[in-house]
């Protein structure tokens, strides 16, 4: 967090606008290329300005912020894991973000293995030698934290870009020494 | 070249050699291919044998597709575990016909659980009803036998009480007559010779006649009020056993209650403000004097329950084919351990001479005769509410009986 006293771009859900009113003819969807065009151009510019590591962190943090708002506005409070996963699956499918699966769930030991196929960020990308869904990592970690109240570190371990057809995310609870 | 060609043929036929054949060209690449295929085979075998914990480190489109399948199977496992833990909202959205079957199975489970829950609830309700019906039956039996006893007692006491009361009246007159005679002789004695006078005075003092004539009226009037009390109790017993009945009429219950309040205004006013919340009521088919008796008993109890000053609230309202009337007070309340007994005849917590213990049993019986229900709700220290539910029309198969 930067301590700018007067923020200009502080995010709020309202910023997404009234699409019914604003796009009566074009509707509330756009092409995936447009989304990716923005993503990858951002990535390029951020990397050039701040370096790779910082650019990745910015993407992770932006994903985290988005996930927090997404949980509050789309998923809604629930304490039941089954219900949470179901709502999330439905939302991700309905909004054409991806197809979510729970591969392994061991919340008692703070571990979760999730896969997302047809991921909005990476599916169909050329093969690269690294996982690219940093934004998704932050997004998922915010969802898990909002749901459970625990801090999660999320790492993508397989990605379309690494030749795998589904993205696989490993989520682990991290002890938060500051909060504890 | 033939070695490589043979190897490729074998591979195309699905046979993977354990190691690179000697003298094979592209030894390194072939070795890598064989290792890759062996790893895939190992992964697939584990999956086939149901071991979904074996990972595949390899990447690439082929490995990726297999890992997608693997992920689906593991997700299915997780979903099944969720179902086993009672989450019947899980639905499978892949694997085609399997999904349909799985989803309808989970749907059926959910339905079965709901049916079972409903059945259980019905059973519990039925059991409660049975229990309360049994209790009610017992209560009715008890009431009936005590009613008979009460009628007998009332009858036996009534006759002697009749002449006791009338004799007391006569006795009072006799006393007054005697006193007149005594006063007259007293005056005459003044004119008698000294010796007679002294003897008379002596006798009179010895017999304490002065006190006798003074005490006689008190004794008689105490006996008269005692006898009246006995008559009242007998009257209560009689109405309890319905020795006397009046005819069925159509009346407005609010008016009936209002006139009952009027007859007991003084007693009530000494203890409480009476608050009325009368609802719009249709005429009710009933025996009016019995209902007056019913509300009188409740109102008096309410007044008795209030120590110094409180509130008595009378509410009426219509509820479908019934009229609901309630009498609440801000009195002492009824302890939970005795609340089950208050409708019993002769049950009272009041000191001897103040309670007959018949008020509520009469009330209970009157309500029952009208095909209604009476309930009590009470909190010690806060107050009591008696709620009565009376059918507007006397029910056909349960006419207001005369015995
Ligand atoms: N409104 C009330 N508040 C508290 N106690 C009550 C009330 N009505 C009845 N009771 C209790 O129920 C008992 C039985 O009442 P009842 O049958 O009318 O006989 P009685 O009034 O002669 O005692 C009372 O002695 C009293 O303990
Ligand atoms: Mg009474
Ligand atoms: Zn990815």
XYZ file of C-alpha atoms and ligand atoms in Angstrom:
612
model
C 0.000 0.000 0.000
C 1.209 3.422 -0.872
C 0.297 6.146 1.523
C -1.011 8.698 -0.866
C -3.359 10.872 1.115
C -5.798 11.564 -1.690
C -6.268 8.515 -3.885
C -7.550 9.018 -7.360
C -8.165 5.398 -8.341
C -9.357 3.692 -5.185
C -11.403 0.745 -6.461
C -15.077 0.316 -5.845
C -17.570 -2.042 -7.469
C -19.527 0.932 -8.824
C -16.620 1.703 -11.130
C -17.707 -1.292 -13.212
C -20.616 0.869 -14.291
C -24.230 0.315 -15.236
C -23.873 -1.896 -18.282
C -27.582 -2.171 -19.026
C -27.770 1.550 -19.316
C -24.402 2.114 -20.878
C -24.376 -0.657 -23.472
C -27.977 -1.194 -24.544
C -26.878 -2.572 -27.919
C -23.478 -4.106 -27.310
C -24.407 -5.806 -24.060
C -22.252 -6.797 -21.109
C -19.744 -9.112 -22.824
C -16.646 -8.462 -24.848
C -14.148 -10.666 -26.666
C -11.507 -12.523 -24.723
C -8.807 -11.040 -26.974
C -9.698 -7.589 -25.709
C -9.291 -8.664 -22.127
C -5.992 -10.350 -22.905
C -4.786 -7.437 -24.988
C -5.113 -5.247 -21.946
C -3.655 -7.852 -19.540
C -0.546 -8.518 -21.532
C 0.082 -4.932 -22.493
C -0.180 -3.955 -18.866
C 2.228 -6.735 -18.041
C 4.655 -5.508 -20.666
C 4.583 -1.908 -19.524
C 4.710 -2.757 -15.840
C 7.654 -5.067 -16.344
C 9.469 -2.478 -18.357
C 8.871 0.142 -15.710
C 9.309 -1.912 -12.531
C 11.064 -5.137 -13.465
C 9.681 -8.686 -13.684
C 9.380 -9.430 -10.009
C 7.595 -6.218 -9.177
C 5.289 -6.609 -12.190
C 4.311 -10.099 -11.000
C 3.640 -8.812 -7.512
C 1.481 -6.008 -8.872
C -0.560 -8.544 -10.823
C -0.930 -10.788 -7.803
C -2.056 -7.860 -5.660
C -4.493 -6.626 -8.291
C -5.935 -10.147 -8.486
C -6.227 -10.163 -4.707
C -8.107 -6.874 -4.671
C -10.405 -8.120 -7.415
C -11.011 -11.402 -5.555
C -11.993 -9.582 -2.383
C -14.575 -7.483 -4.200
C -15.725 -10.466 -6.251
C -16.387 -12.437 -3.057
C -18.414 -9.636 -1.515
C -20.445 -8.756 -4.583
C -20.843 -12.025 -6.433
C -20.352 -14.947 -4.047
C -21.650 -13.595 -0.756
C -20.955 -14.673 2.785
C -21.137 -18.382 3.536
C -19.452 -20.645 6.048
C -20.082 -23.917 4.258
C -17.233 -25.053 2.007
C -19.512 -27.075 -0.261
C -21.765 -24.102 -0.783
C -18.821 -21.761 -1.311
C -17.293 -23.988 -3.985
C -20.637 -24.452 -5.694
C -21.349 -20.724 -5.814
C -17.850 -20.029 -7.040
C -18.088 -22.707 -9.736
C -21.388 -21.293 -10.921
C -20.127 -17.725 -10.954
C -16.914 -18.610 -12.798
C -18.843 -20.598 -15.366
C -21.636 -18.031 -15.784
C -19.151 -15.213 -16.290
C -17.027 -17.335 -18.659
C -13.944 -17.119 -16.459
C -13.193 -20.839 -16.263
C -14.263 -24.275 -15.087
C -13.281 -24.828 -11.471
C -12.521 -28.171 -9.848
C -11.463 -29.078 -6.345
C -8.820 -31.737 -6.745
C -7.876 -32.038 -3.172
C -9.203 -30.414 -0.054
C -7.535 -30.672 3.296
C -8.474 -27.445 5.002
C -7.656 -29.002 8.351
C -4.042 -28.956 7.229
C -4.493 -25.706 5.374
C -4.096 -27.163 1.892
C -6.198 -27.002 -1.218
C -5.532 -28.058 -4.793
C -7.731 -26.372 -7.379
C -7.802 -26.625 -11.141
C -9.265 -24.200 -13.614
C -9.763 -25.292 -17.185
C -10.472 -23.001 -20.085
C -8.990 -20.265 -17.959
C -9.741 -16.766 -19.188
C -6.151 -15.607 -18.731
C -4.138 -18.361 -20.326
C -6.017 -21.077 -22.179
C -4.857 -21.296 -25.761
C -1.717 -19.267 -25.212
C 1.470 -20.370 -26.926
C 3.707 -22.608 -24.870
C 5.971 -20.637 -22.644
C 8.307 -21.971 -20.037
C 6.509 -20.443 -17.071
C 3.109 -20.252 -15.397
C 1.404 -17.028 -16.307
C -1.771 -16.808 -14.186
C -0.364 -14.534 -11.476
C -3.526 -12.465 -11.439
C -5.554 -15.652 -10.836
C -3.273 -16.599 -7.956
C -4.055 -13.378 -6.159
C -7.724 -13.691 -7.100
C -8.011 -17.194 -5.634
C -6.097 -16.336 -2.488
C -8.480 -13.440 -1.802
C -11.516 -15.690 -2.316
C -10.148 -18.286 0.090
C -9.237 -15.680 2.651
C -12.626 -13.985 2.447
C -14.327 -17.349 2.872
C -12.183 -18.818 5.650
C -10.653 -15.835 7.356
C -7.238 -17.468 6.901
C -4.369 -16.113 4.834
C -3.499 -18.283 1.817
C -0.533 -18.256 -0.476
C -1.565 -19.477 -3.908
C 0.875 -20.735 -6.499
C 0.055 -21.920 -9.971
C 1.892 -25.188 -10.514
C 0.581 -26.196 -13.945
C -0.637 -23.841 -16.642
C -1.759 -23.952 -20.229
C 1.454 -22.080 -20.948
C 3.555 -24.877 -19.523
C 1.877 -27.306 -21.862
C -0.729 -28.520 -19.408
C -4.276 -28.195 -20.515
C -5.634 -27.071 -17.167
C -4.266 -24.569 -14.703
C -3.564 -26.096 -11.325
C -3.293 -23.939 -8.232
C -1.890 -25.004 -4.922
C -3.185 -23.013 -1.959
C -1.498 -23.196 1.424
C -2.373 -21.379 4.616
C 0.393 -19.121 5.758
C 0.772 -18.255 9.387
C 0.582 -14.527 9.613
C 3.146 -13.478 12.193
C 1.972 -9.864 12.107
C -1.659 -10.615 12.780
C -0.936 -13.385 15.273
C 18.178 -47.980 -39.411
C 16.288 -51.274 -39.097
C 16.616 -51.147 -35.318
C 14.941 -47.756 -35.183
C 12.306 -48.787 -37.667
C 11.526 -51.965 -35.672
C 11.340 -49.925 -32.497
C 8.942 -47.426 -34.072
C 6.768 -50.279 -35.330
C 6.688 -51.787 -31.849
C 5.803 -48.407 -30.358
C 3.048 -47.880 -32.904
C 1.646 -51.274 -31.886
C 1.597 -50.021 -28.317
C 4.588 -51.937 -27.023
C 7.071 -49.930 -25.027
C 10.425 -51.673 -24.498
C 11.962 -51.517 -21.049
C 15.120 -49.970 -22.387
C 16.699 -48.604 -25.531
C 17.699 -51.478 -27.837
C 21.433 -51.700 -28.350
C 22.752 -50.249 -31.583
C 19.768 -47.982 -31.862
C 20.177 -44.695 -33.622
C 19.265 -41.480 -31.808
C 19.958 -43.314 -28.594
C 19.451 -40.272 -26.392
C 16.156 -39.086 -27.956
C 14.794 -42.631 -28.050
C 15.782 -43.057 -24.409
C 13.900 -39.922 -23.506
C 10.829 -41.031 -25.428
C 10.816 -44.417 -23.732
C 11.210 -42.825 -20.323
C 8.327 -40.445 -21.092
C 6.058 -43.243 -22.249
C 6.993 -45.342 -19.215
C 6.073 -42.458 -16.951
C 2.716 -41.991 -18.674
C 2.074 -45.738 -18.439
C 2.877 -45.716 -14.721
C 0.565 -42.762 -14.178
C -2.252 -44.352 -16.158
C -1.848 -47.703 -14.423
C -2.095 -46.060 -11.023
C -5.198 -44.200 -12.130
C -6.746 -47.380 -13.488
C -6.047 -49.126 -10.219
C -7.804 -46.302 -8.429
C -4.728 -44.626 -6.970
C -5.394 -40.973 -7.663
C -2.541 -39.765 -5.472
C 0.246 -40.530 -7.940
C 1.265 -37.284 -9.639
C 2.550 -36.739 -13.151
C 5.434 -34.335 -13.313
C 5.559 -34.238 -17.075
C 4.058 -31.391 -18.973
C 2.775 -30.950 -22.460
C -0.473 -31.357 -24.352
C -0.683 -35.140 -23.892
C 0.233 -35.065 -20.205
C -2.023 -32.017 -19.799
C -5.062 -33.844 -21.186
C -4.422 -36.807 -18.892
C -4.008 -34.494 -15.946
C -7.337 -32.867 -16.858
C -9.005 -36.273 -16.611
C -7.139 -36.924 -13.383
C -8.367 -33.585 -11.985
C -11.950 -34.453 -12.879
C -11.720 -37.810 -11.122
C -10.252 -36.212 -8.023
C -12.915 -33.525 -8.093
C -15.539 -36.261 -8.320
C -13.966 -37.935 -5.296
C -14.166 -34.687 -3.378
C -17.783 -34.179 -4.432
C -18.685 -37.675 -3.294
C -17.039 -37.008 0.054
C -19.115 -33.848 0.332
C -22.280 -35.824 -0.401
C -21.276 -38.399 2.196
C -20.947 -35.565 4.689
C -24.537 -34.565 3.948
C -24.141 -31.914 1.247
C -26.825 -33.122 -1.143
C -26.597 -30.026 -3.309
C -23.492 -31.352 -5.082
C -23.949 -31.869 -8.836
C -21.538 -33.355 -11.352
C -21.261 -31.351 -14.571
C -18.960 -33.543 -16.623
C -18.779 -37.235 -17.579
C -22.064 -37.226 -19.533
C -24.375 -40.098 -18.656
C -22.526 -40.680 -15.397
C -23.362 -37.127 -14.319
C -27.042 -37.692 -14.995
C -27.018 -40.881 -12.943
C -24.959 -39.389 -10.123
C -27.074 -36.268 -9.944
C -30.340 -38.166 -9.864
C -28.916 -40.441 -7.186
C -27.972 -37.451 -5.021
C -31.365 -35.918 -5.761
C -33.046 -39.103 -4.581
C -30.928 -39.110 -1.437
C -31.919 -35.524 -0.712
C -35.570 -36.397 -1.252
C -35.290 -39.439 0.986
C -33.687 -37.392 3.712
C -36.406 -34.772 3.454
C -39.124 -37.436 3.584
C -37.500 -38.964 6.609
C -37.262 -35.627 8.373
C -40.914 -34.947 7.621
C -41.936 -38.388 8.811
C -39.988 -37.885 12.001
C -41.632 -34.563 12.578
C -45.069 -36.061 11.956
C -44.311 -38.887 14.342
C -43.161 -36.506 17.024
C -46.312 -34.432 16.615
C -48.511 -37.517 16.683
C -46.759 -38.673 19.822
C -47.257 -35.292 21.493
C -50.934 -35.305 20.516
C -51.377 -38.789 21.845
C -49.730 -37.876 25.095
C -51.858 -34.793 25.606
C -55.008 -36.682 24.569
C -54.192 -39.299 27.156
C -53.628 -36.679 29.808
C -56.872 -34.999 28.868
C -58.737 -38.282 29.053
C -57.350 -38.938 32.494
C -58.328 -35.456 33.577
C -61.835 -35.928 32.220
C -62.256 -39.220 34.013
C -61.080 -37.697 37.236
C -63.411 -34.742 36.769
C -66.349 -37.018 36.019
C -65.922 -39.137 39.105
C -65.292 -36.169 41.332
C -68.310 -34.507 39.734
C -70.501 -37.396 40.806
C -69.079 -37.298 44.285
C -69.611 -33.560 44.436
C -73.206 -33.874 43.293
C -73.837 -36.449 46.009
C -72.237 -34.326 48.691
C -74.091 -31.238 47.539
C -77.374 -33.080 47.697
C -76.698 -34.497 51.165
C -75.580 -31.199 52.611
C -78.268 -29.147 50.978
C -81.196 -30.519 52.979
C -79.803 -30.190 56.506
C -78.376 -26.807 55.529
C -81.876 -25.721 54.591
C -83.278 -26.271 58.082
C -80.115 -25.095 59.822
C -80.452 -21.779 58.048
C -84.158 -21.465 58.716
C -83.761 -22.580 62.364
C -81.084 -19.984 62.876
C -83.565 -17.350 61.776
C -86.113 -18.647 64.244
C -83.495 -18.900 66.966
C -82.639 -15.251 66.466
C -86.285 -14.302 66.961
C -86.529 -16.513 70.055
C -83.491 -14.784 71.519
C -85.001 -11.387 70.991
C -88.259 -12.551 72.618
C -86.396 -13.909 75.618
C -84.498 -10.656 75.972
C -87.740 -8.685 75.997
C -89.093 -10.973 78.731
C -85.876 -10.691 80.673
C -85.909 -6.903 80.546
C -89.499 -6.907 81.754
C -88.753 -9.183 84.742
C -85.761 -7.028 85.494
C -87.977 -4.005 85.897
C -90.455 -5.938 88.043
C -87.653 -7.156 90.288
C -86.973 -3.557 91.311
C -90.335 -3.516 93.018
C -89.754 -6.818 94.872
C -88.729 -7.019 98.544
C -85.069 -6.652 99.330
C -84.350 -10.376 99.906
C -85.961 -11.488 96.616
C -84.181 -8.743 94.753
C -80.787 -9.700 96.172
C -81.330 -13.349 95.324
C -82.424 -12.510 91.787
C -79.434 -10.228 91.273
C -77.192 -12.906 92.755
C -78.579 -15.568 90.383
C -78.389 -13.266 87.418
C -74.724 -12.463 88.115
C -73.844 -16.098 88.786
C -75.398 -17.164 85.477
C -73.753 -14.206 83.697
C -77.001 -13.457 81.924
C -75.858 -9.976 80.974
C -73.093 -11.469 78.824
C -75.351 -14.231 77.501
C -77.824 -11.764 76.010
C -75.006 -9.701 74.648
C -73.240 -12.654 73.004
C -76.305 -14.459 71.684
C -76.922 -12.225 68.588
C -73.221 -12.352 67.669
C -73.170 -16.142 67.874
C -76.276 -16.390 65.764
C -75.118 -13.948 63.103
C -71.758 -15.718 62.893
C -73.582 -18.991 62.426
C -75.800 -17.436 59.766
C -72.827 -16.254 57.751
C -71.115 -19.611 58.273
C -74.213 -21.321 56.994
C -74.299 -18.959 54.031
C -70.753 -19.925 53.190
C -71.684 -23.583 53.272
C -74.626 -22.810 50.976
C -72.293 -21.013 48.564
C -69.945 -23.953 48.476
C -72.823 -26.298 47.885
C -74.006 -24.001 45.111
C -70.563 -24.155 43.541
C -70.598 -27.936 43.853
C -73.985 -28.023 42.217
C -72.951 -25.906 39.298
C -69.843 -28.017 39.022
C -71.938 -31.120 38.654
C -74.482 -29.262 36.525
C -77.416 -29.905 38.678
C -78.978 -26.841 37.195
C -78.823 -25.839 33.573
C -80.198 -23.039 31.476
C -81.143 -23.006 27.864
C -78.877 -22.345 24.911
C -78.931 -18.791 23.581
C -77.222 -16.655 20.978
C -75.352 -13.888 22.762
C -72.498 -11.497 22.315
C -69.647 -12.639 24.485
C -68.324 -9.109 25.011
C -71.634 -8.105 26.592
C -71.675 -11.223 28.722
C -68.173 -10.479 30.033
C -69.035 -6.822 30.559
C -72.051 -7.631 32.733
C -69.953 -10.141 34.706
C -67.365 -7.451 35.346
C -70.166 -5.134 36.494
C -71.440 -7.596 39.103
C -68.019 -7.846 40.672
C -66.883 -4.282 40.046
C -66.092 -3.520 43.695
C -63.875 -6.511 44.321
C -62.057 -5.897 41.092
C -61.620 -2.173 41.558
C -60.018 -2.691 44.941
C -57.235 -4.690 43.307
C -56.841 -3.683 39.709
C -57.593 -1.581 36.711
C -59.610 -3.618 34.293
C -58.439 -3.159 30.714
C -60.762 -4.316 27.949
C -59.633 -5.240 24.486
C -62.795 -6.455 22.891
C -62.629 -7.593 19.307
C -65.463 -7.621 16.798
C -67.393 -10.798 17.660
C -70.259 -12.673 16.074
C -73.037 -13.996 18.322
C -72.029 -17.211 20.030
C -74.240 -20.187 20.800
C -73.926 -20.902 24.511
C -75.481 -21.080 27.935
C -74.946 -17.461 29.012
C -75.141 -17.920 32.747
C -72.493 -20.631 32.593
C -70.171 -18.373 30.663
C -70.790 -15.599 33.201
C -69.869 -18.068 35.902
C -66.736 -18.991 33.964
C -65.537 -15.405 33.614
C -66.523 -14.571 37.173
C -64.313 -17.368 38.457
C -61.390 -16.225 36.330
C -61.823 -12.577 37.265
C -62.014 -13.358 40.975
C -58.931 -15.531 40.804
C -57.137 -12.737 38.976
C -58.124 -10.241 41.663
C -57.058 -12.665 44.400
C -53.682 -13.140 42.753
C -52.898 -9.446 42.910
C -51.439 -8.440 46.258
C -51.985 -4.695 46.269
C -52.699 -3.082 42.930
C -52.338 -4.403 39.414
C -53.958 -4.843 36.063
C -56.530 -7.303 34.782
C -56.766 -7.466 31.038
C -59.663 -9.040 29.213
C -59.235 -9.623 25.489
C -61.528 -11.191 22.935
C -61.083 -11.863 19.255
C -62.388 -14.055 16.504
C -60.257 -16.767 14.974
C -62.076 -18.511 12.168
C -64.932 -20.527 13.646
C -63.783 -19.808 17.171
C -63.798 -17.025 19.687
C -60.689 -16.585 21.748
C -61.051 -14.871 25.092
C -58.262 -14.278 27.548
C -58.088 -13.047 31.113
C -54.640 -11.873 32.180
C -53.475 -10.516 35.453
C -50.271 -9.024 36.799
C -50.568 -11.127 39.929
C -48.324 -13.564 41.725
C -48.355 -16.207 38.995
C -48.604 -19.970 39.393
C -45.617 -22.112 40.296
C -44.786 -24.641 37.552
C -45.043 -27.550 39.975
C -48.711 -26.866 40.743
C -49.908 -25.581 37.413
C -50.878 -29.119 36.410
C -53.257 -29.362 39.345
C -55.155 -26.067 39.370
C -58.113 -27.457 37.398
C -58.604 -30.241 39.915
C -61.658 -29.865 42.107
C -60.788 -28.792 45.655
C -57.252 -27.869 44.715
C -56.478 -24.559 46.325
C -53.479 -22.719 47.667
C -55.616 -20.280 49.566
C -56.052 -20.404 53.336
C -58.951 -22.332 54.779
C -62.108 -20.284 54.555
C -60.888 -18.322 51.536
C -60.663 -20.858 48.743
C -62.872 -23.743 47.803
C -60.657 -24.966 45.009
C -63.730 -25.276 42.816
C -63.470 -22.121 40.694
C -61.226 -23.487 38.002
C -62.686 -26.967 37.888
C -66.070 -25.379 37.271
C -64.477 -23.168 34.633
C -62.857 -26.159 32.994
C -66.096 -28.016 32.895
C -68.068 -25.120 31.473
C -65.551 -24.688 28.698
C -65.611 -28.393 27.965
C -69.376 -28.424 27.855
C -69.209 -25.759 25.181
C -66.830 -27.814 23.109
C -63.986 -25.425 23.839
C -60.555 -25.408 25.384
C -58.979 -23.584 28.292
C -55.249 -23.030 28.645
C -53.113 -21.326 31.199
C -49.813 -19.592 30.837
C -48.119 -18.213 33.885
C -44.842 -16.813 35.124
C -44.253 -16.579 38.825
C -43.910 -12.965 39.846
C -45.166 -11.647 36.523
C -48.707 -12.839 36.051
C -51.077 -15.326 34.569
C -53.163 -15.606 31.442
C -56.082 -17.944 31.010
C -57.029 -18.381 27.364
C -60.366 -19.781 26.318
C -61.279 -21.012 22.877
C -64.986 -21.447 22.213
C -66.653 -22.586 18.999
C -69.030 -19.970 17.626
C -71.544 -22.629 16.684
C -72.202 -25.409 19.148
C -70.716 -28.344 17.264
C -73.367 -30.713 15.905
C -71.868 -33.923 17.234
C -71.076 -32.284 20.532
C -74.230 -30.490 21.651
C -74.079 -28.582 24.888
C -75.016 -31.467 27.096
C -77.288 -31.193 30.057
C -75.657 -33.821 32.182
N -55.040 -15.859 38.233
C -54.371 -16.655 39.083
N -53.153 -16.306 39.551
C -52.472 -17.102 40.394
N -52.939 -18.281 40.846
C -54.144 -18.689 40.432
C -54.934 -17.917 39.526
N -56.072 -18.587 39.264
C -56.008 -19.721 39.986
N -54.865 -19.799 40.684
C -54.410 -20.900 41.543
O -55.250 -22.008 41.304
C -55.851 -22.434 42.506
C -57.194 -23.002 42.215
O -58.077 -21.976 41.799
P -59.626 -22.185 41.979
O -59.978 -23.500 41.373
O -60.329 -21.001 41.445
O -59.774 -22.308 43.514
P -59.619 -21.172 44.628
O -59.634 -19.854 43.953
O -60.823 -21.381 45.481
O -58.355 -21.473 45.346
C -55.808 -21.210 43.368
O -55.803 -21.555 44.738
C -54.514 -20.543 42.976
O -53.417 -21.169 43.612
Mg -61.117 -19.322 42.634
Zn -2.665 -20.754 -16.261
